[in-house]
């Protein structure tokens, strides 16, 4: 009887313990027992200030509270409010807009954008290509949509972007499938904080152009920019974007824009999927298929959040205020990262090549063991397949010193 299942076969056995929330529970128990000062909780991927409180952006909060009820409670159009879509495109590219046809549709965060791209541009049962160090949800989204993921190695031996691994995997997959979605989560990658340089980007795009000379192949470059605004100076972090102009018709750029981190509005579930193509027809098709997916999956997005972005975008003073408030937190996280990396070097701790962003990861052969040992020291971090992730975004600066040394000890 215990084998009996009510689900359809493709849904059988589907469940996943969320590692972050499990460890977070342990951290909270430890805080209740020993007090907040005695515990380092590096589990949560949301930005906290140095008093360990959720970092809301004051202007975002104020603007949202001024929005009339109807603009919050009413439905939004299935594809999103037109003003929101325009604002999402402008916020994504600023002055680095590729020369191409660009279309956007609203999605519930970057997650919804990833979902639509995976689903609409990968044949059922085939694979999307993701990095080996990756946001765990890519795998869940693929499985939920009856797809698979395969991975390329993100880093080479020198801890630079591993172009050869990407090339090898793309070639192998394009031998067995005609459609391929390739995920590049940059800048300030989750979980390592790596940002692909413009030179690396040029090499990637030139390789993909070569691969696209086979007209039967369709390649979608999905750029997950969830942490873009925490990666550095506004224009600098976007400098790779113009490389998406002038692509062959069978290479489509797709940017997953998210309000979660950039506007500290995680729970409002708002983002956009932005398509970039050299072909008017492909851009139109992008708009249509992804609008249809919206209707058939979650219907419309959160109107209040869309309105919020429009209000901010429509007033340069508000835009600047939000950027300034966000930059304060960006610098705070930078400082935390600097301390960790400096100390890691001093104690000889091997760390993934962190440049910016919410997370630092430490490669480990037995991540669970390291995490368990750290827990004995009341340090809570998340075990991944290839290492241990520290969410420095939520650890106050005063608790960073010593963390690298404690980790080094836990690795021994
Ligand atoms: N991509 C990455 C790498 C993330 O870490 C996250 C959130 O944690 C997202 C996308 C999407 O977040 P949201 O759906 O809240 O926009």
CSV table of C-alpha atoms in Angstrom, one decimal, residues 153-394:
chain,number,residue,atom,x,y,z
A,153,UNK,CA,32.2,23.6,-15.4
A,154,UNK,CA,32.1,27.2,-14.5
A,155,UNK,CA,35.8,27.6,-13.5
A,156,UNK,CA,39.0,26.3,-15.0
A,157,UNK,CA,42.1,25.5,-13.0
A,158,UNK,CA,43.1,29.1,-12.8
A,159,UNK,CA,39.6,30.0,-11.5
A,160,UNK,CA,38.7,31.8,-14.6
A,161,UNK,CA,35.6,31.2,-16.8
A,162,UNK,CA,35.9,27.7,-18.3
A,163,UNK,CA,35.2,28.5,-21.9
A,164,UNK,CA,36.5,25.0,-23.0
A,165,UNK,CA,34.0,23.2,-20.8
A,166,UNK,CA,31.2,25.4,-22.1
A,167,UNK,CA,32.3,24.7,-25.7
A,168,UNK,CA,32.5,21.0,-25.1
A,169,UNK,CA,29.1,20.8,-23.6
A,170,UNK,CA,27.4,23.0,-26.2
A,171,UNK,CA,29.0,20.9,-29.0
A,172,UNK,CA,27.9,17.6,-27.4
A,173,UNK,CA,24.3,18.8,-26.8
A,174,UNK,CA,23.9,20.3,-30.2
A,175,UNK,CA,24.8,16.9,-31.7
A,176,UNK,CA,21.8,15.4,-30.1
A,177,UNK,CA,19.3,18.3,-30.0
A,178,UNK,CA,18.5,21.3,-32.2
A,179,UNK,CA,17.3,23.6,-29.5
A,180,UNK,CA,19.6,24.7,-26.7
A,181,UNK,CA,19.1,27.1,-23.8
A,182,UNK,CA,22.4,28.1,-22.2
A,183,UNK,CA,22.3,29.7,-18.7
A,184,UNK,CA,24.8,32.3,-17.8
A,185,UNK,CA,24.2,33.8,-14.3
A,186,UNK,CA,26.3,36.9,-14.2
A,187,UNK,CA,27.4,39.3,-12.9
A,188,UNK,CA,27.7,38.4,-9.2
A,189,UNK,CA,26.8,34.8,-9.8
A,190,UNK,CA,24.9,32.8,-7.2
A,191,UNK,CA,26.5,31.0,-5.4
A,192,UNK,CA,30.1,32.1,-6.1
A,193,UNK,CA,30.0,35.9,-6.8
A,194,UNK,CA,31.8,35.5,-10.1
A,195,UNK,CA,31.2,38.0,-12.9
A,196,UNK,CA,32.0,37.0,-16.5
A,197,UNK,CA,34.3,39.7,-18.0
A,198,UNK,CA,33.6,41.5,-21.2
A,199,UNK,CA,36.5,39.7,-22.8
A,200,UNK,CA,35.1,36.3,-21.7
A,201,UNK,CA,31.7,37.4,-23.0
A,202,UNK,CA,33.2,38.2,-26.4
A,203,UNK,CA,34.7,34.8,-26.6
A,204,UNK,CA,31.5,33.1,-25.6
A,205,UNK,CA,29.4,35.0,-28.2
A,206,UNK,CA,31.9,34.5,-31.0
A,207,UNK,CA,31.8,30.8,-30.3
A,208,UNK,CA,28.0,30.7,-30.3
A,209,UNK,CA,27.9,32.6,-33.6
A,210,UNK,CA,30.1,29.9,-35.0
A,211,UNK,CA,27.8,27.2,-33.7
A,212,UNK,CA,24.9,29.0,-35.2
A,213,UNK,CA,26.3,28.6,-38.7
A,214,UNK,CA,24.4,25.4,-38.7
A,215,UNK,CA,21.0,26.8,-39.6
A,216,UNK,CA,19.1,23.8,-38.0
A,217,UNK,CA,20.3,24.8,-34.6
A,218,UNK,CA,18.5,27.3,-32.3
A,219,UNK,CA,20.5,28.7,-29.4
A,220,UNK,CA,19.1,30.8,-26.6
A,221,UNK,CA,21.5,32.6,-24.3
A,222,UNK,CA,19.6,33.1,-21.0
A,223,UNK,CA,21.4,35.7,-18.9
A,224,UNK,CA,20.2,35.6,-15.3
A,225,UNK,CA,20.9,39.1,-14.1
A,226,UNK,CA,19.3,38.7,-10.6
A,227,UNK,CA,22.3,40.3,-8.9
A,228,UNK,CA,23.3,42.8,-11.5
A,229,UNK,CA,22.8,45.9,-9.4
A,230,UNK,CA,25.1,44.6,-6.7
A,231,UNK,CA,27.9,43.8,-9.0
A,232,UNK,CA,29.6,47.2,-9.4
A,233,UNK,CA,29.2,50.5,-11.2
A,234,UNK,CA,26.0,50.8,-13.2
A,235,UNK,CA,27.3,51.1,-16.7
A,236,UNK,CA,30.4,49.0,-16.1
A,237,UNK,CA,28.4,45.9,-15.0
A,238,UNK,CA,26.3,46.2,-18.2
A,239,UNK,CA,29.2,46.6,-20.6
A,240,UNK,CA,28.7,43.1,-22.1
A,241,UNK,CA,25.1,43.8,-23.1
A,242,UNK,CA,25.8,45.4,-26.5
A,243,UNK,CA,27.3,42.1,-27.6
A,244,UNK,CA,23.7,40.9,-28.0
A,245,UNK,CA,23.3,43.2,-31.0
A,246,UNK,CA,23.7,41.9,-34.5
A,247,UNK,CA,23.4,38.2,-33.6
A,248,UNK,CA,22.4,35.6,-36.2
A,249,UNK,CA,18.7,35.0,-36.4
A,250,UNK,CA,19.1,31.6,-34.7
A,251,UNK,CA,20.7,33.0,-31.6
A,252,UNK,CA,18.3,34.6,-29.2
A,253,UNK,CA,19.3,36.6,-26.1
A,254,UNK,CA,17.0,36.4,-23.1
A,255,UNK,CA,17.5,38.5,-20.0
A,256,UNK,CA,15.8,37.5,-16.7
A,257,UNK,CA,15.1,40.8,-15.0
A,258,UNK,CA,14.1,40.7,-11.4
A,259,UNK,CA,12.8,43.3,-8.9
A,260,UNK,CA,13.6,41.0,-6.0
A,261,UNK,CA,17.2,42.1,-5.3
A,262,UNK,CA,17.4,45.3,-7.3
A,263,UNK,CA,14.4,46.9,-5.5
A,264,UNK,CA,14.6,44.7,-2.4
A,265,UNK,CA,11.1,43.5,-3.3
A,266,UNK,CA,11.5,39.7,-3.1
A,267,UNK,CA,8.0,38.9,-1.9
A,268,UNK,CA,6.3,41.0,-4.5
A,269,UNK,CA,7.1,38.5,-7.2
A,270,UNK,CA,7.9,40.8,-10.1
A,271,UNK,CA,10.3,40.7,-13.0
A,272,UNK,CA,10.4,40.4,-16.7
A,273,UNK,CA,11.7,38.3,-19.5
A,274,UNK,CA,13.4,40.4,-22.1
A,275,UNK,CA,14.1,39.0,-25.5
A,276,UNK,CA,16.8,40.4,-27.8
A,277,UNK,CA,16.8,39.4,-31.5
A,278,UNK,CA,18.0,40.6,-34.9
A,279,UNK,CA,14.8,39.5,-36.4
A,280,UNK,CA,11.5,41.3,-36.0
A,281,UNK,CA,9.6,38.0,-36.5
A,282,UNK,CA,11.6,36.2,-33.8
A,283,UNK,CA,11.0,39.0,-31.4
A,284,UNK,CA,7.3,39.0,-32.1
A,285,UNK,CA,7.2,35.2,-31.7
A,286,UNK,CA,9.1,35.6,-28.3
A,287,UNK,CA,6.4,38.0,-27.1
A,288,UNK,CA,3.5,35.8,-28.2
A,289,UNK,CA,4.7,32.4,-26.9
A,290,UNK,CA,5.8,33.9,-23.6
A,291,UNK,CA,2.5,35.8,-23.2
A,292,UNK,CA,0.7,32.5,-23.8
A,293,UNK,CA,2.8,30.8,-21.2
A,294,UNK,CA,1.9,33.5,-18.7
A,295,UNK,CA,-1.8,32.9,-19.3
A,296,UNK,CA,-1.4,29.2,-19.1
A,297,UNK,CA,0.8,29.1,-16.0
A,298,UNK,CA,0.2,32.0,-13.5
A,299,UNK,CA,-2.0,34.3,-15.6
A,300,UNK,CA,-1.0,37.9,-14.9
A,301,UNK,CA,1.7,39.4,-12.7
A,302,UNK,CA,1.5,41.6,-9.6
A,303,UNK,CA,0.1,44.9,-10.7
A,304,UNK,CA,1.2,46.9,-7.6
A,305,UNK,CA,4.9,45.9,-8.2
A,306,UNK,CA,4.6,46.8,-11.9
A,307,UNK,CA,3.1,50.2,-11.0
A,308,UNK,CA,5.9,50.7,-8.4
A,309,UNK,CA,8.6,50.3,-11.1
A,310,UNK,CA,6.7,52.6,-13.4
A,311,UNK,CA,6.5,55.3,-10.7
A,312,UNK,CA,10.2,55.1,-10.0
A,313,UNK,CA,11.2,55.0,-13.6
A,314,UNK,CA,8.9,58.0,-14.4
A,315,UNK,CA,10.7,60.3,-12.0
A,316,UNK,CA,14.5,60.7,-12.3
A,317,UNK,CA,14.7,62.0,-8.7
A,318,UNK,CA,13.1,58.8,-7.4
A,319,UNK,CA,15.3,56.7,-9.6
A,320,UNK,CA,18.4,58.4,-8.3
A,321,UNK,CA,17.1,58.0,-4.7
A,322,UNK,CA,16.6,54.3,-5.1
A,323,UNK,CA,20.0,53.9,-6.8
A,324,UNK,CA,21.7,55.8,-3.9
A,325,UNK,CA,19.9,53.7,-1.2
A,326,UNK,CA,20.8,50.5,-3.0
A,327,UNK,CA,24.4,51.6,-3.4
A,328,UNK,CA,24.7,51.9,0.4
A,329,UNK,CA,23.8,48.3,0.7
A,330,UNK,CA,26.0,47.3,-2.2
A,331,UNK,CA,29.0,48.9,-0.5
A,332,UNK,CA,28.1,47.2,2.7
A,333,UNK,CA,28.1,43.8,1.0
A,334,UNK,CA,31.3,44.7,-0.8
A,335,UNK,CA,32.9,45.4,2.6
A,336,UNK,CA,31.8,42.0,4.0
A,337,UNK,CA,33.1,40.3,0.9
A,338,UNK,CA,36.5,42.1,1.2
A,339,UNK,CA,36.9,41.0,4.8
A,340,UNK,CA,36.1,37.4,4.1
A,341,UNK,CA,38.3,37.2,1.0
A,342,UNK,CA,41.3,39.0,2.7
A,343,UNK,CA,41.1,36.6,5.7
A,344,UNK,CA,40.6,33.6,3.4
A,345,UNK,CA,43.8,34.4,1.7
A,346,UNK,CA,45.6,34.9,5.0
A,347,UNK,CA,44.6,31.5,6.4
A,348,UNK,CA,45.0,29.7,3.0
A,349,UNK,CA,41.3,28.9,2.5
A,350,UNK,CA,40.4,27.9,-1.0
A,351,UNK,CA,37.5,30.1,-2.2
A,352,UNK,CA,35.6,30.3,-5.5
A,353,UNK,CA,36.6,33.5,-7.3
A,354,UNK,CA,34.3,36.0,-5.7
A,355,UNK,CA,34.1,39.4,-7.2
A,356,UNK,CA,30.7,40.8,-5.9
A,357,UNK,CA,27.3,39.9,-4.7
A,358,UNK,CA,25.3,38.1,-2.1
A,359,UNK,CA,27.2,34.8,-1.8
A,360,UNK,CA,30.7,33.4,-1.3
A,361,UNK,CA,31.3,29.7,-1.8
A,362,UNK,CA,34.0,27.4,-0.6
A,363,UNK,CA,34.7,24.2,-2.6
A,364,UNK,CA,34.6,21.1,-0.4
A,365,UNK,CA,34.7,17.4,-1.0
A,366,UNK,CA,32.3,16.8,1.8
A,367,UNK,CA,30.1,19.8,2.1
A,368,UNK,CA,27.7,18.3,4.7
A,369,UNK,CA,30.6,17.5,7.0
A,370,UNK,CA,31.9,21.0,6.9
A,371,UNK,CA,28.5,22.4,7.4
A,372,UNK,CA,27.9,20.1,10.4
A,373,UNK,CA,31.3,21.1,12.0
A,374,UNK,CA,30.5,24.8,11.5
A,375,UNK,CA,27.2,24.3,13.2
A,376,UNK,CA,29.0,23.1,16.3
A,377,UNK,CA,30.6,26.6,16.3
A,378,UNK,CA,27.2,28.2,15.8
A,379,UNK,CA,28.0,29.1,12.2
A,380,UNK,CA,25.2,28.2,9.8
A,381,UNK,CA,25.9,27.9,6.1
A,382,UNK,CA,24.3,26.0,3.2
A,383,UNK,CA,25.8,22.7,1.8
A,384,UNK,CA,25.8,22.6,-2.0
A,385,UNK,CA,26.8,19.7,-4.3
A,386,UNK,CA,30.4,21.1,-4.7
A,387,UNK,CA,30.9,23.1,-1.6
A,388,UNK,CA,29.5,25.4,1.1
A,389,UNK,CA,27.7,28.6,0.5
A,390,UNK,CA,27.9,31.7,2.8
A,391,UNK,CA,25.2,34.3,2.3
A,392,UNK,CA,27.2,37.3,3.3
A,393,UNK,CA,24.3,39.5,2.2
A,394,UNK,CA,22.6,38.6,5.5
